[in-house]
Short mmCIF file of C-alpha atoms in Angstrom, two decimals:
data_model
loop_
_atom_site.label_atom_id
_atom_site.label_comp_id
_atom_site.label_asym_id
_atom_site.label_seq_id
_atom_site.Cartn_x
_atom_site.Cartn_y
_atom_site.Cartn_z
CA UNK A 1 -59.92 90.61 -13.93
CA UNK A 2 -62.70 91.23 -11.20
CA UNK A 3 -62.92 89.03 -7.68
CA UNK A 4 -65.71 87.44 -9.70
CA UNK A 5 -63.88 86.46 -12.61
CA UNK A 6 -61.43 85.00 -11.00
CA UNK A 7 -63.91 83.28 -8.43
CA UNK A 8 -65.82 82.13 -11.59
CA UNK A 9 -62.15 80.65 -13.18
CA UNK A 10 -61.24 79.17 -10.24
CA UNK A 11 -64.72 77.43 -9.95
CA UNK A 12 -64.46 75.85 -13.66
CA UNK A 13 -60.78 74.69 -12.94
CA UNK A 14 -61.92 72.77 -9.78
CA UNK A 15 -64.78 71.32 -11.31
CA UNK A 16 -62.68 70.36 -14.89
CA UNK A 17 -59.91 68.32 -11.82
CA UNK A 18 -62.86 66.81 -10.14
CA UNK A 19 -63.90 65.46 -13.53
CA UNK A 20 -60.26 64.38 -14.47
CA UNK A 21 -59.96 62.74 -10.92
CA UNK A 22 -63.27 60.74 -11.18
CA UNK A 23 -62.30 59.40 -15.16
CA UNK A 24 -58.99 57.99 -13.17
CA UNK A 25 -61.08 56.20 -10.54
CA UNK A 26 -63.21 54.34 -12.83
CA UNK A 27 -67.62 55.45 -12.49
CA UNK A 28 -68.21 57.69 -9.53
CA UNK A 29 -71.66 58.73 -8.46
CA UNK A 30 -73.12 61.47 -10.60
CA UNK A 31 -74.84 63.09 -7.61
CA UNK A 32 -73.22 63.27 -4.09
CA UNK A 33 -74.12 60.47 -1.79
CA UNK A 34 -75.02 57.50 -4.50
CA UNK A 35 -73.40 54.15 -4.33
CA UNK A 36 -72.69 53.22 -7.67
CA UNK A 37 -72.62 49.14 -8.09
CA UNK A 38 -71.45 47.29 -11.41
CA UNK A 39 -74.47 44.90 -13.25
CA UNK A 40 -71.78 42.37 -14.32
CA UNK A 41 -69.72 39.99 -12.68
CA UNK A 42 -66.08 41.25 -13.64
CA UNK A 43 -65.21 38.55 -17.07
CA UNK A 44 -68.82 38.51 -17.96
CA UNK A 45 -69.64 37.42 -21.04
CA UNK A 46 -71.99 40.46 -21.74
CA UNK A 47 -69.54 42.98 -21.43
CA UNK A 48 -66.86 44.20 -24.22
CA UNK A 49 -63.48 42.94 -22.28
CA UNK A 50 -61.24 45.28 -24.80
CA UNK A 51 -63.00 48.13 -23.58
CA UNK A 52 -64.01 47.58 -20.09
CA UNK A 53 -61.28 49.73 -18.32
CA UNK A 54 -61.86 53.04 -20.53
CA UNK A 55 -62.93 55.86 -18.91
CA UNK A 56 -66.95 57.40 -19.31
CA UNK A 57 -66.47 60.47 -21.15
CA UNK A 58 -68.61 62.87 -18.76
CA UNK A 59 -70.08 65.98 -20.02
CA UNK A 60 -70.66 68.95 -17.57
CA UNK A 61 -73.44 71.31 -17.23
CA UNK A 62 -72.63 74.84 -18.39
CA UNK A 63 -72.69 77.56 -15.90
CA UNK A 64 -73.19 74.78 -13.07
CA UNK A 65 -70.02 74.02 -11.79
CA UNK A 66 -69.53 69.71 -10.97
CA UNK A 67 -72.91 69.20 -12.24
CA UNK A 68 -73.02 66.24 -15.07
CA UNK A 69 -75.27 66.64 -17.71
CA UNK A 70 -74.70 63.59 -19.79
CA UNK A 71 -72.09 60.89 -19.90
CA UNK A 72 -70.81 58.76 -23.15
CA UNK A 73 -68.49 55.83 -23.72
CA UNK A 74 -70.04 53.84 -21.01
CA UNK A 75 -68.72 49.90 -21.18
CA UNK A 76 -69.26 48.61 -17.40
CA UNK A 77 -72.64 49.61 -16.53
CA UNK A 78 -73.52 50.26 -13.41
CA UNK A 79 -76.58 51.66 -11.37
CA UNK A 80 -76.27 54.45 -8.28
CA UNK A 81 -78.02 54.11 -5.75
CA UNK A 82 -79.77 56.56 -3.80
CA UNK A 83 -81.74 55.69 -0.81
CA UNK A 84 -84.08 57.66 1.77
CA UNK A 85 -84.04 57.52 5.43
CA UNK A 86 -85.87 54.96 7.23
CA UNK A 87 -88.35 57.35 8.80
CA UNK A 88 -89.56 58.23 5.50
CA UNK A 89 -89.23 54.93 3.26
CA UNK A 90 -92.28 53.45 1.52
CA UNK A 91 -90.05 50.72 0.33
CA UNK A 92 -90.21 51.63 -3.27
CA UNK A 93 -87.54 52.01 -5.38
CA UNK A 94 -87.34 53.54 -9.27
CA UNK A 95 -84.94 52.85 -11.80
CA UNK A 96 -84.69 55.89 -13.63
CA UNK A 97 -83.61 55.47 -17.41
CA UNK A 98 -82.21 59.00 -19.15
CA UNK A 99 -82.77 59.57 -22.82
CA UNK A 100 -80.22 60.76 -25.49
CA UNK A 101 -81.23 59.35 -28.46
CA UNK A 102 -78.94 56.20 -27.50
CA UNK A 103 -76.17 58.85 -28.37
CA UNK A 104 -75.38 59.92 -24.91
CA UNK A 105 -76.93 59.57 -21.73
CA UNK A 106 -78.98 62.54 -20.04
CA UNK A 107 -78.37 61.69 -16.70
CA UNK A 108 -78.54 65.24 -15.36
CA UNK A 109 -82.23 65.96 -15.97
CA UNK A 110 -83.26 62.55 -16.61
CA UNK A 111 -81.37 61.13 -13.79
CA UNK A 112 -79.84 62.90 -10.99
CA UNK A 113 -83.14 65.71 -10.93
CA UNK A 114 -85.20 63.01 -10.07
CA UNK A 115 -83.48 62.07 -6.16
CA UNK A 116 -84.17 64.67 -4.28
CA UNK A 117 -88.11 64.51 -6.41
CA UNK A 118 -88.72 61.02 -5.19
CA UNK A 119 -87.26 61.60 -1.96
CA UNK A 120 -90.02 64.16 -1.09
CA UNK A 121 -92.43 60.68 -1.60
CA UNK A 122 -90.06 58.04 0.24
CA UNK A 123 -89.03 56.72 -2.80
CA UNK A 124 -85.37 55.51 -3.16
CA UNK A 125 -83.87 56.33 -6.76
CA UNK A 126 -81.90 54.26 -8.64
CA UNK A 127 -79.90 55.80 -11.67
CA UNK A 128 -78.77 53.89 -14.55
CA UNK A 129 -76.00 53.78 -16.71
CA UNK A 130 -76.58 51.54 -19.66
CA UNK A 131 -74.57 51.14 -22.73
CA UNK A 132 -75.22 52.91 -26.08
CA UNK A 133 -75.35 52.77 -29.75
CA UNK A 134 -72.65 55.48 -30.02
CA UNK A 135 -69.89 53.25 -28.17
CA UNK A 136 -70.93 50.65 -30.12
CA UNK A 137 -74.18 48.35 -28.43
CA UNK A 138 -77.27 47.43 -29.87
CA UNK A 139 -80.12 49.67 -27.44
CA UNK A 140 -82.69 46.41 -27.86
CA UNK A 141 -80.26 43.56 -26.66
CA UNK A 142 -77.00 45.43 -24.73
CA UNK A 143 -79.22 48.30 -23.44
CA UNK A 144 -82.53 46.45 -23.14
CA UNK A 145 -80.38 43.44 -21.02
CA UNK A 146 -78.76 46.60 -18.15
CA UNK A 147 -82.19 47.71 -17.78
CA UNK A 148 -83.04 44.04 -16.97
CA UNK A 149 -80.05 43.26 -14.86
CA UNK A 150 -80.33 46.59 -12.88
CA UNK A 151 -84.31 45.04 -11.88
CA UNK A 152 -82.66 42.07 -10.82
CA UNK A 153 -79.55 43.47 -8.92
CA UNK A 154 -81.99 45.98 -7.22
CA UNK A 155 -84.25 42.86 -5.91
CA UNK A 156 -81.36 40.73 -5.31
CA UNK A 157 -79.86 43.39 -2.46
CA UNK A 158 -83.52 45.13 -1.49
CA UNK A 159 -82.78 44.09 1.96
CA UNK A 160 -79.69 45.21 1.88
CA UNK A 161 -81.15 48.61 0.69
CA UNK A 162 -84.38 48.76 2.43
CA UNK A 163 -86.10 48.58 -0.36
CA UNK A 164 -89.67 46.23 -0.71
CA UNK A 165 -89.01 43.56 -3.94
CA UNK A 166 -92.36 43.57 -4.57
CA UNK A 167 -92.14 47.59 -5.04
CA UNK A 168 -89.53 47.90 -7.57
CA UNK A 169 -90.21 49.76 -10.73
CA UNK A 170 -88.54 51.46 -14.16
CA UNK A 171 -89.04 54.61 -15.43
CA UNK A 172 -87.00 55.37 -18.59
CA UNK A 173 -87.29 58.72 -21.11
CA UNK A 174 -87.38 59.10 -24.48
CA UNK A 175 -84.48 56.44 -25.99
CA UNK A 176 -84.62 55.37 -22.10
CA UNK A 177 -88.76 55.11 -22.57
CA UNK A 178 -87.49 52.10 -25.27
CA UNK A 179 -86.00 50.30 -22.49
CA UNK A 180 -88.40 50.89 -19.94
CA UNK A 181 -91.51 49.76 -22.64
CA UNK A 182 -89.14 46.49 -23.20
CA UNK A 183 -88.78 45.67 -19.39
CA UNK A 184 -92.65 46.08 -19.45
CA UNK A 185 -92.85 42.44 -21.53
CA UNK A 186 -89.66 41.08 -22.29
CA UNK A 187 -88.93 39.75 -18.60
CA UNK A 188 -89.85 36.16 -19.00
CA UNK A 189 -87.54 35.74 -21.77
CA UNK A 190 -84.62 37.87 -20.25
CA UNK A 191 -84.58 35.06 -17.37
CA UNK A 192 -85.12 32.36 -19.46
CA UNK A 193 -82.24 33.05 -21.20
CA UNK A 194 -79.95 34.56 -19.08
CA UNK A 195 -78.55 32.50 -16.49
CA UNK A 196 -74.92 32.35 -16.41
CA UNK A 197 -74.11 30.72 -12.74
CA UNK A 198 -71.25 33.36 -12.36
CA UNK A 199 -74.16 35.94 -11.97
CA UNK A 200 -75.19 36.56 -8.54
CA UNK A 201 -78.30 38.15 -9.71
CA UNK A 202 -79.31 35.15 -12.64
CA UNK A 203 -81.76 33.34 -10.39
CA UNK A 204 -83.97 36.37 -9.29
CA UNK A 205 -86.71 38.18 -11.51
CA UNK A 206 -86.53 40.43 -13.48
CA UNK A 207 -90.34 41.41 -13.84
CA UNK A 208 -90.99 45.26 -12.81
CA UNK A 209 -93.79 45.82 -10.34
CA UNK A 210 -94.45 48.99 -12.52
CA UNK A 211 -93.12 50.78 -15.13
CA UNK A 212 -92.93 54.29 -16.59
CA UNK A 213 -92.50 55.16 -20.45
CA UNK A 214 -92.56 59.25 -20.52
CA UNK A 215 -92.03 59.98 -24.48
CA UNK A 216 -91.08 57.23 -25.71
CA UNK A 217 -89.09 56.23 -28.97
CA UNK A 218 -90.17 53.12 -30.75
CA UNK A 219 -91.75 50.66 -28.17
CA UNK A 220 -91.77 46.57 -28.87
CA UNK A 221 -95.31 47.38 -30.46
CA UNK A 222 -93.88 49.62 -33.44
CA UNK A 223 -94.51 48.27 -36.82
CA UNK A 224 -91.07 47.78 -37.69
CA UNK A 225 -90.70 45.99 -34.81
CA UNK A 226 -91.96 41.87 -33.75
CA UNK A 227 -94.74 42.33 -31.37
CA UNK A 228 -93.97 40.43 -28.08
CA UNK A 229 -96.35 38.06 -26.20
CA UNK A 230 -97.88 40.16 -23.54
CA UNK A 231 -96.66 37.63 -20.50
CA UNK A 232 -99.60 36.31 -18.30
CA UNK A 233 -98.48 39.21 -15.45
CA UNK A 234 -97.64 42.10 -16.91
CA UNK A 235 -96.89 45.12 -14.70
CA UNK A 236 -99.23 48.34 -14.64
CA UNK A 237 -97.54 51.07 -16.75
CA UNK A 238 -98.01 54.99 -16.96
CA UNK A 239 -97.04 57.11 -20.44
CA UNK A 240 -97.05 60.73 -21.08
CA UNK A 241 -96.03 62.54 -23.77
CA UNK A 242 -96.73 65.67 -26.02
CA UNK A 243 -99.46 64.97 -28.31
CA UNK A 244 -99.49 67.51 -32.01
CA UNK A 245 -96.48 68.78 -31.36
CA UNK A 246 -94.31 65.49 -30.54
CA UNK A 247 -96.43 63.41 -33.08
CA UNK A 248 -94.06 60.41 -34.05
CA UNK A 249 -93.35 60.09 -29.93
CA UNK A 250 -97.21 60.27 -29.26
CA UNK A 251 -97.92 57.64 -31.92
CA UNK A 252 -95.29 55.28 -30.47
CA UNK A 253 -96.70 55.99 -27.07
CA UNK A 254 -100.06 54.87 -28.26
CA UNK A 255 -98.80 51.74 -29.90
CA UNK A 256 -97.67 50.69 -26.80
CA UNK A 257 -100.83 51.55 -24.53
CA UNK A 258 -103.28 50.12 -27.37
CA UNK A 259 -101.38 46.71 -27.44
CA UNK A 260 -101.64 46.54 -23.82
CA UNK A 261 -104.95 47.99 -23.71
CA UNK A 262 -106.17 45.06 -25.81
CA UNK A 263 -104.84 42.71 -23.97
CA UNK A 264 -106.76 44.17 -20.95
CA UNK A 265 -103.90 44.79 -18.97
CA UNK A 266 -104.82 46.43 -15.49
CA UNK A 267 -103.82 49.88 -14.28
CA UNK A 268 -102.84 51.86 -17.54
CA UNK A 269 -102.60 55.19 -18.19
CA UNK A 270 -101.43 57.12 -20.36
CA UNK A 271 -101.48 61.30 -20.61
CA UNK A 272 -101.02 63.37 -24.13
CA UNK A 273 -100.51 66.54 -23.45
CA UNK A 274 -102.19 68.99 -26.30
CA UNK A 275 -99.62 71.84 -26.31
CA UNK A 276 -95.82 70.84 -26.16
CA UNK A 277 -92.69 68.78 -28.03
CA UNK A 278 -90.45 67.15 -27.30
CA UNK A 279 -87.34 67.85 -25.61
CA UNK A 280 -84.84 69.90 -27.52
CA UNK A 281 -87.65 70.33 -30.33
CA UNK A 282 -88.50 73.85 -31.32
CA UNK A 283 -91.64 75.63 -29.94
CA UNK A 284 -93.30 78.84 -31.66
CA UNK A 285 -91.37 81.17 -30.09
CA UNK A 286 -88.14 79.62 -31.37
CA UNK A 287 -87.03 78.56 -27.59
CA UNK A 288 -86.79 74.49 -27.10
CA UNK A 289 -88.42 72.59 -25.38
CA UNK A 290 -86.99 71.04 -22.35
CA UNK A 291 -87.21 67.86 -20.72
CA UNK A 292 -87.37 65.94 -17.09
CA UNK A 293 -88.77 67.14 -14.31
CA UNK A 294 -88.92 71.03 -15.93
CA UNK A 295 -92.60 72.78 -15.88
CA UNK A 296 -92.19 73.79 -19.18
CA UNK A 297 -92.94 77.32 -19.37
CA UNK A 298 -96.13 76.39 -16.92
CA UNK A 299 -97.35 74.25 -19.72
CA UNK A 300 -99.76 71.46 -18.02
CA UNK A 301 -97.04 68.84 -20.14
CA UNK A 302 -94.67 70.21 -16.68
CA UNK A 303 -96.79 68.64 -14.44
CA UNK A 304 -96.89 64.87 -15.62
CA UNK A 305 -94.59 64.07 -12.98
CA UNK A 306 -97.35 64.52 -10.51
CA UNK A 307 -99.90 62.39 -12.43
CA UNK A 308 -97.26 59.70 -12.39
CA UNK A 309 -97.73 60.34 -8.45
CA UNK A 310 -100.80 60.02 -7.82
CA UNK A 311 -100.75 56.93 -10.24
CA UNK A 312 -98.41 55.40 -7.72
CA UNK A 313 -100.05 56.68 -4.72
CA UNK A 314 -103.80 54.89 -6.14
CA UNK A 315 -101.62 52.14 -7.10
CA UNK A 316 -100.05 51.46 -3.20
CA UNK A 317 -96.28 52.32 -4.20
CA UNK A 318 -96.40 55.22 -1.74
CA UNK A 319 -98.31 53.46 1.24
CA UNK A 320 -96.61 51.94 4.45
CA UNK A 321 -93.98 49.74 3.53
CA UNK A 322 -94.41 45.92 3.42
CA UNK A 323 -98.12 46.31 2.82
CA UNK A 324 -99.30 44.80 -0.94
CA UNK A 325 -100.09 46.70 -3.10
CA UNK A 326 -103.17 46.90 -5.32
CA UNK A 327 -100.90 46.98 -8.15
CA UNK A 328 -99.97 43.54 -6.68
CA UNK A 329 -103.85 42.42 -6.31
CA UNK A 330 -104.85 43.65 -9.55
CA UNK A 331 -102.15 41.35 -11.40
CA UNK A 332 -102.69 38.43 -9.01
CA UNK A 333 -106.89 38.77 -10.54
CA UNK A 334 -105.82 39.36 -14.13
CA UNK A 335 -103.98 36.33 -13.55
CA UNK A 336 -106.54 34.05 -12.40
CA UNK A 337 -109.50 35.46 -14.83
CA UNK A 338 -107.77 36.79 -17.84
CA UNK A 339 -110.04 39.04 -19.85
CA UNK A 340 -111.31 37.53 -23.59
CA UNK A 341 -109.96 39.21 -26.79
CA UNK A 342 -111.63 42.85 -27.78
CA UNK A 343 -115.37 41.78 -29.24
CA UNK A 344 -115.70 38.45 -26.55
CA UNK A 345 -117.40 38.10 -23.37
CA UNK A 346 -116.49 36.28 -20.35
CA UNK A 347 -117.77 32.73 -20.07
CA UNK A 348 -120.41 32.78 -17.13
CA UNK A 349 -118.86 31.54 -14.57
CA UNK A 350 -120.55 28.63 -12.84
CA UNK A 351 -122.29 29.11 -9.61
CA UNK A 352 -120.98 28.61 -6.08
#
């Protein structure tokens, strides 16, 4: 066996103990430096008691020794937080929401890739671990309720974090998207219903200041879904996704932005990107497509991160802390002149 070899052996062994010593000690960060915080009072009614103490299965990357790829059998979920020095903090914060096809959870490249990415804008990044359909939770009450609860604990201990609560936003992929889409109109309801006084997060919102849905599964607006009531202040919200070649997660994409597109919500966008698929799906040359922050083979799909940028940077999210935003403005007007339905004008409004 070469010095390499053995080098290589020795690396895989270390990693396989590190993985070993961190199922022991309960959820760990998934990327060094991240406080990871529980969503749940311990006893809380939301969470599965018989299963609360079992280990998350995690899943390494191959040929990149301690890196986790995905993680299963989640039952206490948590968030990890990652924040950026003071020198360099706008005061905005995103959840980030990994796909998997609520199967697993892709928090390598749908997670973890994104820290040091929002760090280059002074954006702290908050990674979530929400429970699945695999271990046994339903992704549009169990999953859709952490993505809620992780707005809420975020706002509840911004200070804490140095993080702006009027600057807090979601940004979920593929199964993750779902989430992200339902935290886009399902936050007045979440709060009405949920609050259990053992919760030290139940009396704070949780309404995100914006959202992100990058190729989405099946929003609240698919057919075989019940169409929420857009609330009175929704949040502005970016999409991209492949367009012919990821078809079914286009159309869902444009369910969603029609819906709120209708209702004349402020600040949309949405990008479909002509030559692509989606992650894992099969391109012409029989590679697959992958996901994240990845440029795709230099396919212009690689560079929607950066359109989601400059979204946020016209939007205010990237300005000097503690400034509002014109996100913030933007709602406040919808609020006070909501537009008419598609095919109605204003009423004039009387003069001053």
């Amino acid at each position: 066996m070469s010095s390499f070899e053995r080098l290589s052996r020795a690396l895989c062994v270390m990693a396989l103990l590190a993985a070993q010593a961190l199922l022991a000690q309960g959820p760990q960060p998934i990327l060094q430096g991240g406080v990871v915080v529980p969503l749940y009072p311990a006893g809380s009614k939301k969470l599965n008691q018989e299963r609360i103490d079992e280990p998350e299965t995690l899943n390494m990357t191959n040929g990149v020794p301690g890196r986790i790829a995905s993680i299963v059998n989640i039952h206490n979920p948590t968030i990890e937080v990652h924040t950026v020095p003071s020198n360099l903090n706008t005061g905005t914060a995103v959840i980030v929401v990994a796909g998997g096809g609520h199967r697993t959870l892709n928090v390598g490249s749908e997670g973890a890739d994104f820290v040091p990415f929002f760090y280059n804008y002074g954006v702290n990044t908050i990674i979530l671990r929400n429970r699945l359909r695999s271990d046994g939770y339903e992704p549009f009450v169990d999953g859709v309720s952490d993505a809620m609860q992780a707005i809420r604990a975020v706002r509840t201990r911004a200070k804490e974090w140095n993080i702006d609560p009027n600057r807090i936003g979601i940004i979920g992929f593929s199964a993750g998207a779902e989430l992200s889409s339902s935290a886009d109109v399902e936050y007045v309801q979440f709060d009405r219903e949920n609050q259990d006084p053992d919760d030290p997060y139940a009396k704070v919102s949780s309404r995100p200041d914006f959202v992100g849905i990058i190729y989405p599964g099946p929003t609240p607006f698919a057919p075989n879904r019940t169409a929420p009531e857009i609330p009175a202040d929704p949040p502005p919200a970016f999409l991209a996704t492949a367009g012919s070649g990821d078809r079914v997660h286009a159309i869902w994409a444009d369910e969603f932005f029609s819906a709120m597109l209708a209702r004349g919500v402020p600040n949309l966008e949405m990008h479909v990107y002509g030559h692509g698929a989606h992650p894992g799906g099969q391109l012409p040359d029989g590679t697959r497509m992958s996901g994240g922050l990845t440029d795709r083979k230099g396919l212009p799909f690689g560079t929607w991160q950066f359109r989601m940028i400059d979204w946020m940077r016209d939007l205010g999210f990237l300005g000097a802390p503690g400034v509002e935003t014109r996100a913030a403005r933007d709602v406040a007007e919808f609020v006070r002149n909501p537009p008419p339905p598609p095919g109605q004008r204003n009423s004039p409004r009387p003069a001053r």
